[in-house]
XYZ file of C-alpha atoms in Angstrom:
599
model
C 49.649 -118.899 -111.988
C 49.228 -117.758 -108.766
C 47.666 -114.101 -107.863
C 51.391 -113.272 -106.293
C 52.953 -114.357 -109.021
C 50.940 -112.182 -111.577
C 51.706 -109.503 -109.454
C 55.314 -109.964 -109.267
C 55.908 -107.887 -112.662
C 53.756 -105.153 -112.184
C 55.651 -104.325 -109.089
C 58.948 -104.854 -110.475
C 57.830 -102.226 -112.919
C 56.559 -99.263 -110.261
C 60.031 -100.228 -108.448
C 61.768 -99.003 -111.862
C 59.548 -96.259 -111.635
C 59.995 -95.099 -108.204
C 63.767 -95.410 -108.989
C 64.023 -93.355 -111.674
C 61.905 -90.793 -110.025
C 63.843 -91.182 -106.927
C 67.540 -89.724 -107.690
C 70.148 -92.501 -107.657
C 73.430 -93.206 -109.539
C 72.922 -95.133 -112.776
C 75.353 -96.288 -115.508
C 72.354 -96.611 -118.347
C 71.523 -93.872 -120.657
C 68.236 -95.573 -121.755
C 66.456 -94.753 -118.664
C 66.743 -90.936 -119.434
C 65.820 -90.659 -122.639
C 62.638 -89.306 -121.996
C 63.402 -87.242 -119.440
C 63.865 -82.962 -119.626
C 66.170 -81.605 -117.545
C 66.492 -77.630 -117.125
C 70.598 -77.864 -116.199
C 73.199 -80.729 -117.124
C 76.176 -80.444 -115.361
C 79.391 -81.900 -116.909
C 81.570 -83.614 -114.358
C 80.190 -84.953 -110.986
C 83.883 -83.628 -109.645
C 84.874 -81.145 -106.767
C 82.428 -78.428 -108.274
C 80.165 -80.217 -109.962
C 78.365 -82.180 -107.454
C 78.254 -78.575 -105.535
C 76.570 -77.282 -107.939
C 73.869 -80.141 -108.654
C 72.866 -80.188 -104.763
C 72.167 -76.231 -104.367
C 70.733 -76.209 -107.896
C 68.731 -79.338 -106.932
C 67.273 -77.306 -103.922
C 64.805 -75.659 -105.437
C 62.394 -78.582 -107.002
C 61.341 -76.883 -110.072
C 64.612 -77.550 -110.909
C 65.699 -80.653 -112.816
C 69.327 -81.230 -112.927
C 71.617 -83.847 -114.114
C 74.906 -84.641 -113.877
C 77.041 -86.249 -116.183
C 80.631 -88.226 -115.201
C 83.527 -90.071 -117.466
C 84.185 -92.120 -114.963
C 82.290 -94.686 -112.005
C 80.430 -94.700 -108.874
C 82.830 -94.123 -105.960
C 80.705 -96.343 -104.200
C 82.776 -99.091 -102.087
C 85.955 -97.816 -103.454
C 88.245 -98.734 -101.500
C 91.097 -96.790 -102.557
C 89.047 -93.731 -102.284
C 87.381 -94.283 -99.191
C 90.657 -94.907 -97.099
C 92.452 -91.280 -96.666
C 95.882 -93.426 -96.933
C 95.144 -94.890 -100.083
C 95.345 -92.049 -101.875
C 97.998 -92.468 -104.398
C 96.692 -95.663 -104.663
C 94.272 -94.559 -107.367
C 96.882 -93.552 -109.524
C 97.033 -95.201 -113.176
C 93.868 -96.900 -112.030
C 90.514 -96.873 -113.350
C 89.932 -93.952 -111.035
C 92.477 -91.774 -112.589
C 92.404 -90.217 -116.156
C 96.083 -91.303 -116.416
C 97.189 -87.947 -117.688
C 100.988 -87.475 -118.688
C 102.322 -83.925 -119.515
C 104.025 -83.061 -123.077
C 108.348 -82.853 -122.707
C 108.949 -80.273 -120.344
C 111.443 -77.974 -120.820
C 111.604 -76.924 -117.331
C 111.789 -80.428 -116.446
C 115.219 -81.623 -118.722
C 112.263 -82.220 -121.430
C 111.165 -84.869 -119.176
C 107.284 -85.261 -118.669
C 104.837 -85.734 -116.052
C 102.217 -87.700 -114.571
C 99.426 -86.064 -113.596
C 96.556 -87.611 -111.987
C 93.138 -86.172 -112.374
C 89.552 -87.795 -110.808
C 88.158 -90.033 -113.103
C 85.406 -91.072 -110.628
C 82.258 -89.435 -109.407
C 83.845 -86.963 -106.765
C 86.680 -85.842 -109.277
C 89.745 -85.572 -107.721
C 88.574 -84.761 -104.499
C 87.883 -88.651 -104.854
C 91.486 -89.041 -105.132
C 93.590 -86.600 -104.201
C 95.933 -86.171 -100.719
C 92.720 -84.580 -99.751
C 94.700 -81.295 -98.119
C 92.306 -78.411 -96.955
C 94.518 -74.942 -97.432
C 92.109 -72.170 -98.806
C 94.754 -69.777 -100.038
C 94.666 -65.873 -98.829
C 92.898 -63.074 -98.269
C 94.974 -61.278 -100.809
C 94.619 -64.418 -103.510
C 90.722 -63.963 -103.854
C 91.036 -60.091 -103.395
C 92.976 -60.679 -106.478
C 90.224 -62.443 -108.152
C 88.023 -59.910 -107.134
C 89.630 -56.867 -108.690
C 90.989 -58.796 -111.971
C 86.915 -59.577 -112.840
C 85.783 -56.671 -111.488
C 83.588 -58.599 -108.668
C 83.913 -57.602 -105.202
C 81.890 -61.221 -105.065
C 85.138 -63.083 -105.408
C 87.021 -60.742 -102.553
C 88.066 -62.969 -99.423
C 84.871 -61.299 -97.417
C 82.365 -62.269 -99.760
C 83.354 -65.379 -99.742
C 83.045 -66.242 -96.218
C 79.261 -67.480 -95.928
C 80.418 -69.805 -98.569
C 83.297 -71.419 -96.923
C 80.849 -72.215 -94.331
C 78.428 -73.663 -96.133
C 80.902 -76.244 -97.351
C 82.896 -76.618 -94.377
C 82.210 -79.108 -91.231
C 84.880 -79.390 -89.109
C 84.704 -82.571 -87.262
C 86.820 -84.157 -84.669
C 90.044 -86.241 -85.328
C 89.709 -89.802 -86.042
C 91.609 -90.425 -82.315
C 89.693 -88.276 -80.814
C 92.608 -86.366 -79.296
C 92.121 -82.854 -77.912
C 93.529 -80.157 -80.413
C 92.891 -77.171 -78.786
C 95.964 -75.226 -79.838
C 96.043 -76.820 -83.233
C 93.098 -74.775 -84.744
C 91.485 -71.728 -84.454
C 87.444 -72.423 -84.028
C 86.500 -69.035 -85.126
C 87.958 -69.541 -88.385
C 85.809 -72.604 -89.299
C 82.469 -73.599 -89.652
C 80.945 -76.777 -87.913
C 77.468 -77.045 -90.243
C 78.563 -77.353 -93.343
C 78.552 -80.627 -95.705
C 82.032 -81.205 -96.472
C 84.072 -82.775 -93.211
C 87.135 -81.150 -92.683
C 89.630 -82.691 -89.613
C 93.089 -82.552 -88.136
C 96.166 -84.862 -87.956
C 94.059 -87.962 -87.588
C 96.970 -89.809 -86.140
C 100.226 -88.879 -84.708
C 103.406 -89.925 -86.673
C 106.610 -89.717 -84.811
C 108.281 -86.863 -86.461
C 105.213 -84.339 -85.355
C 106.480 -83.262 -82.365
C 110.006 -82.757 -84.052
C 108.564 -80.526 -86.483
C 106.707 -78.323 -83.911
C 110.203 -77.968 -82.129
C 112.181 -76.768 -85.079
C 109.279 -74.126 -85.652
C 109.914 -72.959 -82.201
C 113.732 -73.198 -82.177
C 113.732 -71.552 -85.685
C 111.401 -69.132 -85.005
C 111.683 -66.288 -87.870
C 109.417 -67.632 -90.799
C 109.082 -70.833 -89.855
C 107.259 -69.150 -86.599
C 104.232 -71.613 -85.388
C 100.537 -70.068 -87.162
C 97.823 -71.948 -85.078
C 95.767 -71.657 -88.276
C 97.003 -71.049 -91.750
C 93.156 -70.928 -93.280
C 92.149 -68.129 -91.726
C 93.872 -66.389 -94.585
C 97.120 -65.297 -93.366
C 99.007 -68.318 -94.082
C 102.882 -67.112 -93.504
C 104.520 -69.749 -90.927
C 104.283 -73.446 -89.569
C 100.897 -75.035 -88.768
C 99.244 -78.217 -88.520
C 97.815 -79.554 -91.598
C 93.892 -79.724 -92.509
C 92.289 -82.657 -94.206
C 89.377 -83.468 -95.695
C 88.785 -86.215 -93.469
C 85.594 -87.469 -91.502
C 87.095 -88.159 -88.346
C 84.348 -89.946 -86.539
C 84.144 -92.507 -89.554
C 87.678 -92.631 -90.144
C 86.512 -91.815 -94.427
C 87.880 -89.526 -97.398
C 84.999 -86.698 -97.267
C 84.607 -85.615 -101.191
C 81.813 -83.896 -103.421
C 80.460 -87.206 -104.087
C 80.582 -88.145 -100.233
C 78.944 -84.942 -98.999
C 77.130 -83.460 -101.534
C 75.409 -86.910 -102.954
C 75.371 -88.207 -99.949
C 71.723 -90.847 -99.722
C 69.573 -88.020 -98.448
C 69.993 -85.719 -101.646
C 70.313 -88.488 -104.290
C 66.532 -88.731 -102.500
C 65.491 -85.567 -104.429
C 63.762 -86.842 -107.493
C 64.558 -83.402 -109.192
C 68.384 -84.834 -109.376
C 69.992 -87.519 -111.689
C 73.508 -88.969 -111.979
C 74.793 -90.425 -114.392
C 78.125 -92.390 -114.636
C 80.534 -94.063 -117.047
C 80.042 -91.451 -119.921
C 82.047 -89.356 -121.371
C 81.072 -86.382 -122.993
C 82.935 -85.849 -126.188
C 81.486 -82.346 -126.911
C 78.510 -79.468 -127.099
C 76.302 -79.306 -129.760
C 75.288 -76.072 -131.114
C 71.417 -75.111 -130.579
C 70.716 -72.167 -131.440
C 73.113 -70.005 -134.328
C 73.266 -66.166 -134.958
C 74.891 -63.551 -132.645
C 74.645 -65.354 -130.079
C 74.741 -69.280 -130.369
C 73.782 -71.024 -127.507
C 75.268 -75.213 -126.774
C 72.587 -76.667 -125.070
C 72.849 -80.317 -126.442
C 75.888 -82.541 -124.844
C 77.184 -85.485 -126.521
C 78.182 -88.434 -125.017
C 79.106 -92.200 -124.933
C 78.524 -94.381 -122.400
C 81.169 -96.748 -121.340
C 83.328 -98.020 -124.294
C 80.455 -97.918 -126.806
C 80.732 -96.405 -130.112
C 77.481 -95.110 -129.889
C 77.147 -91.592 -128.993
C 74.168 -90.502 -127.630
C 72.798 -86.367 -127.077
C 70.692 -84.726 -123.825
C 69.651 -81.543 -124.132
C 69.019 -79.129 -121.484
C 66.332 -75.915 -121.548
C 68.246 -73.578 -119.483
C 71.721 -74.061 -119.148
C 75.238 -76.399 -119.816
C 77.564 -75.657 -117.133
C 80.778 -77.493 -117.541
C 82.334 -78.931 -114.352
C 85.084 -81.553 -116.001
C 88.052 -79.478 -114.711
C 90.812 -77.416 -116.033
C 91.961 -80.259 -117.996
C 88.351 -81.367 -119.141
C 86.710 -78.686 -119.826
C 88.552 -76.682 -122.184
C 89.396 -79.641 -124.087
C 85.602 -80.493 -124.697
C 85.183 -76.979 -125.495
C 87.880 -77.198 -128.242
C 86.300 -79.974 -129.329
C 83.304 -78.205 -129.891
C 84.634 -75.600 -131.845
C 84.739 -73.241 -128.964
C 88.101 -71.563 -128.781
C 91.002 -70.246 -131.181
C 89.977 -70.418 -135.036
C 92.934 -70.720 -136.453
C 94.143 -73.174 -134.113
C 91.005 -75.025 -134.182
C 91.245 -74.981 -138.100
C 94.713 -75.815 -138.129
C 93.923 -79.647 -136.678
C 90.375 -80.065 -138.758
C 87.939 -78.962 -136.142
C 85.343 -76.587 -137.558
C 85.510 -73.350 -135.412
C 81.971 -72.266 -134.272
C 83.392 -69.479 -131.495
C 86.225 -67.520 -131.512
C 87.922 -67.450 -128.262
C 91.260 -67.505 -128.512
C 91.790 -68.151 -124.331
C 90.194 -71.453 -123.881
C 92.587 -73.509 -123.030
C 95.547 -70.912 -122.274
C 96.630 -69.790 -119.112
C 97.316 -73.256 -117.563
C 99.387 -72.998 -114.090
C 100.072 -75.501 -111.865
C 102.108 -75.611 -108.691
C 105.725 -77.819 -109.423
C 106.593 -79.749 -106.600
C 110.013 -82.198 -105.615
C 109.804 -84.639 -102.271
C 112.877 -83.724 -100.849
C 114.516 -87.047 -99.137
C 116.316 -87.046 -96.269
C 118.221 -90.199 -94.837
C 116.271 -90.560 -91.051
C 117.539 -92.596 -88.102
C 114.139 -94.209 -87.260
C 112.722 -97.765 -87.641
C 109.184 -95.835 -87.568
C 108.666 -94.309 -90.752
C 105.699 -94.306 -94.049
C 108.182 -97.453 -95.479
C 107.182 -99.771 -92.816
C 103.091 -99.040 -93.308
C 103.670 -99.923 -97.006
C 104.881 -103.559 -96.113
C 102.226 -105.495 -97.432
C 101.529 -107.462 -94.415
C 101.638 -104.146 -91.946
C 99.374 -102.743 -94.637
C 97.084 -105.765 -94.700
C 96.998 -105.528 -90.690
C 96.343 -101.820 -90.592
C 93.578 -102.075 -92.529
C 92.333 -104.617 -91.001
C 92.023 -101.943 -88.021
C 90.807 -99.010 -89.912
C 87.737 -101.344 -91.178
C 87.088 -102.218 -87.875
C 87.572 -99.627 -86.006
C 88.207 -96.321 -88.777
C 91.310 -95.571 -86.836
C 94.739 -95.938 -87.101
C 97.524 -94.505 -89.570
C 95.224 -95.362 -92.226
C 93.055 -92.291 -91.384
C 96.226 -90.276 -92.569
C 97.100 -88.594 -95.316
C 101.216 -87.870 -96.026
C 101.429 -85.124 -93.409
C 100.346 -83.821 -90.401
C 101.914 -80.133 -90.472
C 102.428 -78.028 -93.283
C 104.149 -74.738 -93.504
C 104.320 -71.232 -96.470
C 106.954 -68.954 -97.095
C 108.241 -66.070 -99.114
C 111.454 -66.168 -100.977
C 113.184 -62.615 -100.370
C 115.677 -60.142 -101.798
C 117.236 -60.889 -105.852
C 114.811 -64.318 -105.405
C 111.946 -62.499 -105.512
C 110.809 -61.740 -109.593
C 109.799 -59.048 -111.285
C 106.966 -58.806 -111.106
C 106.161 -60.863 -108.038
C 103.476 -63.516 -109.386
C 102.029 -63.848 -105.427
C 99.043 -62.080 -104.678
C 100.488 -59.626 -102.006
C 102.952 -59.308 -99.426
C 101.315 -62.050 -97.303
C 100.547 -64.459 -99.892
C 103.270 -67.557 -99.932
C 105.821 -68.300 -103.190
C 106.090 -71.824 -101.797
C 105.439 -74.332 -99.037
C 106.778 -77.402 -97.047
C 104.667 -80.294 -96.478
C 106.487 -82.966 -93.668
C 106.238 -86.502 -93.973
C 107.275 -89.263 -91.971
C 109.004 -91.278 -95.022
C 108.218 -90.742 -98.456
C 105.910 -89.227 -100.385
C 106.544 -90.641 -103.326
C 108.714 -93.380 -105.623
C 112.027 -92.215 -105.998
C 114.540 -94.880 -107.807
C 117.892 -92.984 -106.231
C 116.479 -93.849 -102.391
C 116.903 -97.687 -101.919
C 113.942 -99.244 -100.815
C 114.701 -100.283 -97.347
C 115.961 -96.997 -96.367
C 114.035 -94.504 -93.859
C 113.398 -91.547 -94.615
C 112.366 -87.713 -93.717
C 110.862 -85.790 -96.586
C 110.351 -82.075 -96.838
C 108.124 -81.679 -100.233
C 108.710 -78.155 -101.849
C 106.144 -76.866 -103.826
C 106.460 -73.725 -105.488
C 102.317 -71.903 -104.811
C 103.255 -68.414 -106.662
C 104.517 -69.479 -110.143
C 105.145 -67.102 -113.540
C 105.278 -69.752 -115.718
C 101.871 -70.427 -117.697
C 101.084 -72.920 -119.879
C 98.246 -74.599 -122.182
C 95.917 -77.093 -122.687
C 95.419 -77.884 -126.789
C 94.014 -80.613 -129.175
C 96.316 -82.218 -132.404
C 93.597 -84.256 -133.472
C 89.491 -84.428 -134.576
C 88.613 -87.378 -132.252
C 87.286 -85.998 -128.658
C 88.107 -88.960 -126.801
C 92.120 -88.619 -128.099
C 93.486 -87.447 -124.940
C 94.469 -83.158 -125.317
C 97.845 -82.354 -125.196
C 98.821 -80.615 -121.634
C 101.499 -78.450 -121.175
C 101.734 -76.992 -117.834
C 105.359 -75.606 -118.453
C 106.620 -76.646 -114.766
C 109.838 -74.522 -113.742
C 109.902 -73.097 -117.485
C 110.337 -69.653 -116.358
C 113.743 -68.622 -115.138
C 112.290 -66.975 -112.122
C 110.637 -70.171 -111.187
C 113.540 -72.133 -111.356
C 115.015 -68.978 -109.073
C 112.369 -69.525 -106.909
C 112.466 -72.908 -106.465
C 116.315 -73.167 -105.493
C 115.590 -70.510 -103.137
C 112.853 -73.148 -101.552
C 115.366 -75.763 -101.339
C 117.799 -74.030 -99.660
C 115.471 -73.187 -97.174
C 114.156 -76.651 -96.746
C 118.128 -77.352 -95.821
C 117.741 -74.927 -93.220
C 114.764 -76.196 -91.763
C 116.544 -80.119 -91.325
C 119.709 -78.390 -90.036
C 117.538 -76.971 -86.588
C 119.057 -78.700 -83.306
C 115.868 -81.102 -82.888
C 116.762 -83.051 -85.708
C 120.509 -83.422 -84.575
C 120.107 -87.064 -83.898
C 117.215 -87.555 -86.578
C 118.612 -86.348 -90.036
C 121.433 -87.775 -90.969
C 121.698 -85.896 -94.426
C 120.213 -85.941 -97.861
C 118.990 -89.169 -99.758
C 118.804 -90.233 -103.077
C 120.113 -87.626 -105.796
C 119.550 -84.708 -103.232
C 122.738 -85.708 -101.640
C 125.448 -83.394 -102.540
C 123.083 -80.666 -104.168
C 124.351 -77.427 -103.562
C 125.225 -75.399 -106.091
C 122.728 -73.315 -108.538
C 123.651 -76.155 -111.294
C 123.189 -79.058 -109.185
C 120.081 -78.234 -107.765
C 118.783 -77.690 -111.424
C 119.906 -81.109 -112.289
C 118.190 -82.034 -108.878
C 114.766 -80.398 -110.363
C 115.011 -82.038 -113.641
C 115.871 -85.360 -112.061
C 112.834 -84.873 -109.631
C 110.788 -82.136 -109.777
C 106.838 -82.987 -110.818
C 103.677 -81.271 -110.049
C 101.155 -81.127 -106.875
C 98.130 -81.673 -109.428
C 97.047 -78.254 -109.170
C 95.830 -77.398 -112.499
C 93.945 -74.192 -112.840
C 93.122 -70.675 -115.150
C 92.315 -72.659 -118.790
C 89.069 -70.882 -118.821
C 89.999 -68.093 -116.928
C 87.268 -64.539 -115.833
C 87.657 -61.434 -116.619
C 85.987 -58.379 -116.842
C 82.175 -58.110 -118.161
C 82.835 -57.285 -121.613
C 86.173 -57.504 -122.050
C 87.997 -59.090 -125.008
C 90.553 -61.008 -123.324
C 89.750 -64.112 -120.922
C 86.571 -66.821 -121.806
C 84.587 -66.312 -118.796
C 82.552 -63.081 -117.398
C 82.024 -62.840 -113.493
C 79.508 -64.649 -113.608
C 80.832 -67.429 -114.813
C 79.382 -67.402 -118.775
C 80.805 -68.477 -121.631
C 81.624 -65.322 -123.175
C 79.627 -64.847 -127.176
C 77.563 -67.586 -125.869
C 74.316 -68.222 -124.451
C 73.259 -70.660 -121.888
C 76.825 -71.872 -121.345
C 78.716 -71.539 -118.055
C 82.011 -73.210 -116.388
C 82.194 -74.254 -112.761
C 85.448 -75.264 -112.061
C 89.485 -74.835 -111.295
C 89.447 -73.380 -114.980
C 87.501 -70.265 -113.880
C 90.909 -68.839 -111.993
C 92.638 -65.821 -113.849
C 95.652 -66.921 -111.404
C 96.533 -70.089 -109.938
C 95.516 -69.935 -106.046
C 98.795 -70.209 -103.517
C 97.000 -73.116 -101.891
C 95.924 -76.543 -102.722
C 93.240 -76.113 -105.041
C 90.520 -78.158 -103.490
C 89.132 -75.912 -100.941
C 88.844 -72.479 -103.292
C 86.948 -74.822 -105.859
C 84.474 -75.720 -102.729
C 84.042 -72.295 -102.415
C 84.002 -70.698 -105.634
C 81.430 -73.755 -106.742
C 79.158 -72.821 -103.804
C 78.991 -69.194 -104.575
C 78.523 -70.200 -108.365
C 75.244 -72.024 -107.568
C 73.781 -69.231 -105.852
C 74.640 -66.573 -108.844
C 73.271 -69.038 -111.299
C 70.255 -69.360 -108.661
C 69.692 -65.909 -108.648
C 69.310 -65.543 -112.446
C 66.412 -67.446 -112.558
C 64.944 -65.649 -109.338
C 65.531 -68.435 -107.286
C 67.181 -68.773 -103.757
């Protein structure tokens, strides 16, 4: 044998070494098993991978994170803003369906959550709205936390933000406001990426309308009310989706050898550590891929669950964490009472509104396979192109007004929205009443501001048995109230002069919706969610008896146990959710940093 040769294995061996103490993604257990970590983090998602890179900071910290689902390295369908709904009932989506819904004709619906590292900000329309001053003031007062307010929340907008230029590199001046945003941050934020025909239409109506449809130059600095151009978590100079997993595991912090990530397991629940007063869950079960073997890590300090608003409280339940009796009821033994896990669920409902267009130029021609094919062709040469779109360029928020509004009014304030209008350049989504070949205009409705609440629950013993999810879209009467109202008002936006020529009238089962009863038939026919799922492990106050989280984020009864995610919010945010999980995520890392005397 020659000297090289015998050499060959010992340096295949320090390569494994180096890699293991180098962070990187892996997919096998085995090469952890005799490794301590101080924090495991459930979920690389939205939050989760936040919280792994500040925690990882600070080197005398070892932190791992643990995801269901893969790597969203050289996903396509992630990596291309366009692709977006492509992920659905994929691999890359959790495939989750909705029980009956009464609000919906007892019809249920999809709802597509992340189930790759990134979360859904690996899959989502990636739209970068961070809700108002008054919906975090909110926050603030319910937990008793002036740390949640709006203000105190700034420095950590910026620390996730980086607005970057458009992938056409077209001027906007006029289409942002600098001052509100911050250009150092880690997660790239852009705007309209490329120009679709209708843009300039929709800017015209704004002006022509004027009232509340008036133009806002930018609708994140808080004050939302109005027309503006739409923000997305796009890299513009690469033309790429910009997610946790993206920015915040990005090659030169999976370098820290104080941070591990681990993919393709599913954690079925939290073991119980330590009994007495107060129990601590410190041990997390898992299995990796589709084995039936289920294997345990343990962390010294803390758990912090990051696996969503649909994740988390289910593995909590599964634990025994949540409502005895319930918990009982289905043959899970009941370890903590806390009767809120898992109530509380809101989501925004949403219907694409269709409307017939007199264009050649719309979405429906991009989703010909052969103009697809070419167009990508483009965007991987160049990372421009409609490609580096998501389904909208401008997006506008509203208030419904006089007997519309409810009692009491579920928005945050007098400037916080009850719904909003995204406007697309064909459609959104399927519908079977618009025939295929037929262009289209869509105004999406989504009601931000809802009363109805729902709930997440278990029926059954096994943890990987999907929970049952119960959002209760348009359940409440007010909703439904609200949501006509919305409707209406999208009518009056396609009826301003610039669309004369442009909108020739409803499509599909819109057409001919007028009255109160056929726009509920409309909604029951159509309506679905935004994927906005939030509160299941809501705060409240320090102490109090109601709610499962404190301000700070712990487990209440239990030590050593936190949750960092869209689960935290006592009420659902009037924007999309992605950007206030950024946030709240960033300021999470440095209150669990400054337990532990660390910055």
């Amino acid at each position: 044998m020659k000297p090289s040769q015998a050499l060959l294995p010992l340096a295949l061996y320090f390569f494994t070494l180096l890699s293991f103490c180098n962070a990187i993604i892996i997919d096998d257990v085995s090469g952890l098993k005799n490794k301590k970590f101080d924090f495991i983090i459930v979920g690389g998602g939205t939050a989760g991978n936040v919280v792994a890179n500040r925690l990882s900071e600070n080197s005398k910290f070892d932190v791992l994170v643990i995801e269901a689902g893969p790597s969203h390295e050289g996903v396509l369908s992630s990596e291309v803003p366009w692709f977006a709904a492509n992920n659905w009932f994929s691999e890359y989506d959790w495939n989750y369906t909705t029980t009956p819904q009464v609000g919906l004709g007892n019809r249920p619906a999809i709802l597509p959550r992340g189930h790759i590292l990134g979360g859904s900000s690996s899959i989502n329309f990636l739209m970068y709205t961070r809700s108002t001053i008054e919906d975090y003031d909110r926050i603030a007062k319910a937990t008793g936390d002036e740390g949640w307010s709006w203000k105190s929340l700034q420095p950590y907008f910026r620390k996730n933000e980086k607005f970057v230029r458009p992938a056409d590199n077209h001027n906007n001046t006029g289409q942002f406001d600098p001052t509100v945003h911050s250009f150092n941050g880690l997660n790239s934020v852009s705007i309209q990426n490329f120009p679709t025909p209708i843009d300039s239409m929709v800017v015209n109506a704004s002006q022509q309308l004027g009232g509340d449809f008036k133009f806002v130059q930018d609708y994140n600095d808080g004050r939302p009310l109005g027309l503006g151009w739409l923000q997305t978590t796009v890299d513009g100079p690469s033309g790429l989706r910009s997610s946790s997993a993206t920015a915040y595991l990005a090659p030169r912090f999976l370098k820290r050898r104080n941070l591990h990530v681990l993919v393709n397991a599913q954690v079925s629940r939290l073991i119980q550590t330590r009994d007495g007063k107060t129990p601590s869950f410190l041990t997390v079960e898992f299995r990796q891929g589709s084995s039936a073997k289920l294997n345990r890590l343990t962390a010294s300090r803390e758990v912090i669950m990051s696996a969503g608003a649909l994740g988390t409280p289910h593995i909590l339940l599964n634990s025994g964490i949540g409502d005895s009796k319930a918990l009982r009821s289905v043959g899970v033994k009941p370890l903590v009472d806390l009767p809120d896990v898992g109530a509380n669920l809101a989501d925004h409902s949403a219907i694409a509104n269709p409307f017939v267009a007199r264009s050649n130029n719309t979405f429906e021609d991009i989703r010909q396979p052969n103009v697809t094919a070419q167009l990508l062709k483009q965007w991987q040469a160049e990372k421009t192109g409609p490609l580096t779109n998501t389904v909208a360029s401008l997006i506008s928020f509203h208030r419904v007004t006089g007997d519309d509004v409810p009692n009491p009014d579920p928005a945050a304030g007098p400037n916080t929205p009850h719904f909003e209008h995204l406007f697309a350049n064909g459609l959104i989504v399927p519908n079977n009443f618009v025939p295929p070949d037929q262009h289209i205009f869509s105004v999406a409705t989504a009601l931000v501001s809802p009363t109805s609440r729902g709930s997440v629950t278990i029926n059954s013993t096994n943890p990987f048995d999907p929970p049952l999810i119960d959002p209760a879209l348009l359940k409440d009467e007010s909703d439904r109230k609200m949501m006509r109202a919305a409707l209406r008002h999208a009518f009056k936006f396609v009826a301003a002069p610039v669309f004369a020529d442009y909108v020739l009238g409803p499509a599909g089962d819109l057409a001919n919706a007028t009255t109160d009863a056929e726009l509920d038939a409309y909604m029951n026919a159509e309506a679905g969610t935004f994927f906005h799922p939030t509160g299941t492990a809501a705060m409240s106050p320090k102490g109090a008896k109601y709610g499962v989280l404190d301000p700070d984020l712990k487990v209440k009864k239990i030590s050593g146990l936190r949750v960092v995610d869209a689960s935290i919010f006592p009420d659902i945010p009037s924007g999309h959710t992605q950007a206030a999980v950024y946030v709240i995520a960033e300021r999470a890392a440095d209150v669990i940093k400054t337990s532990y005397h660390s910055k």
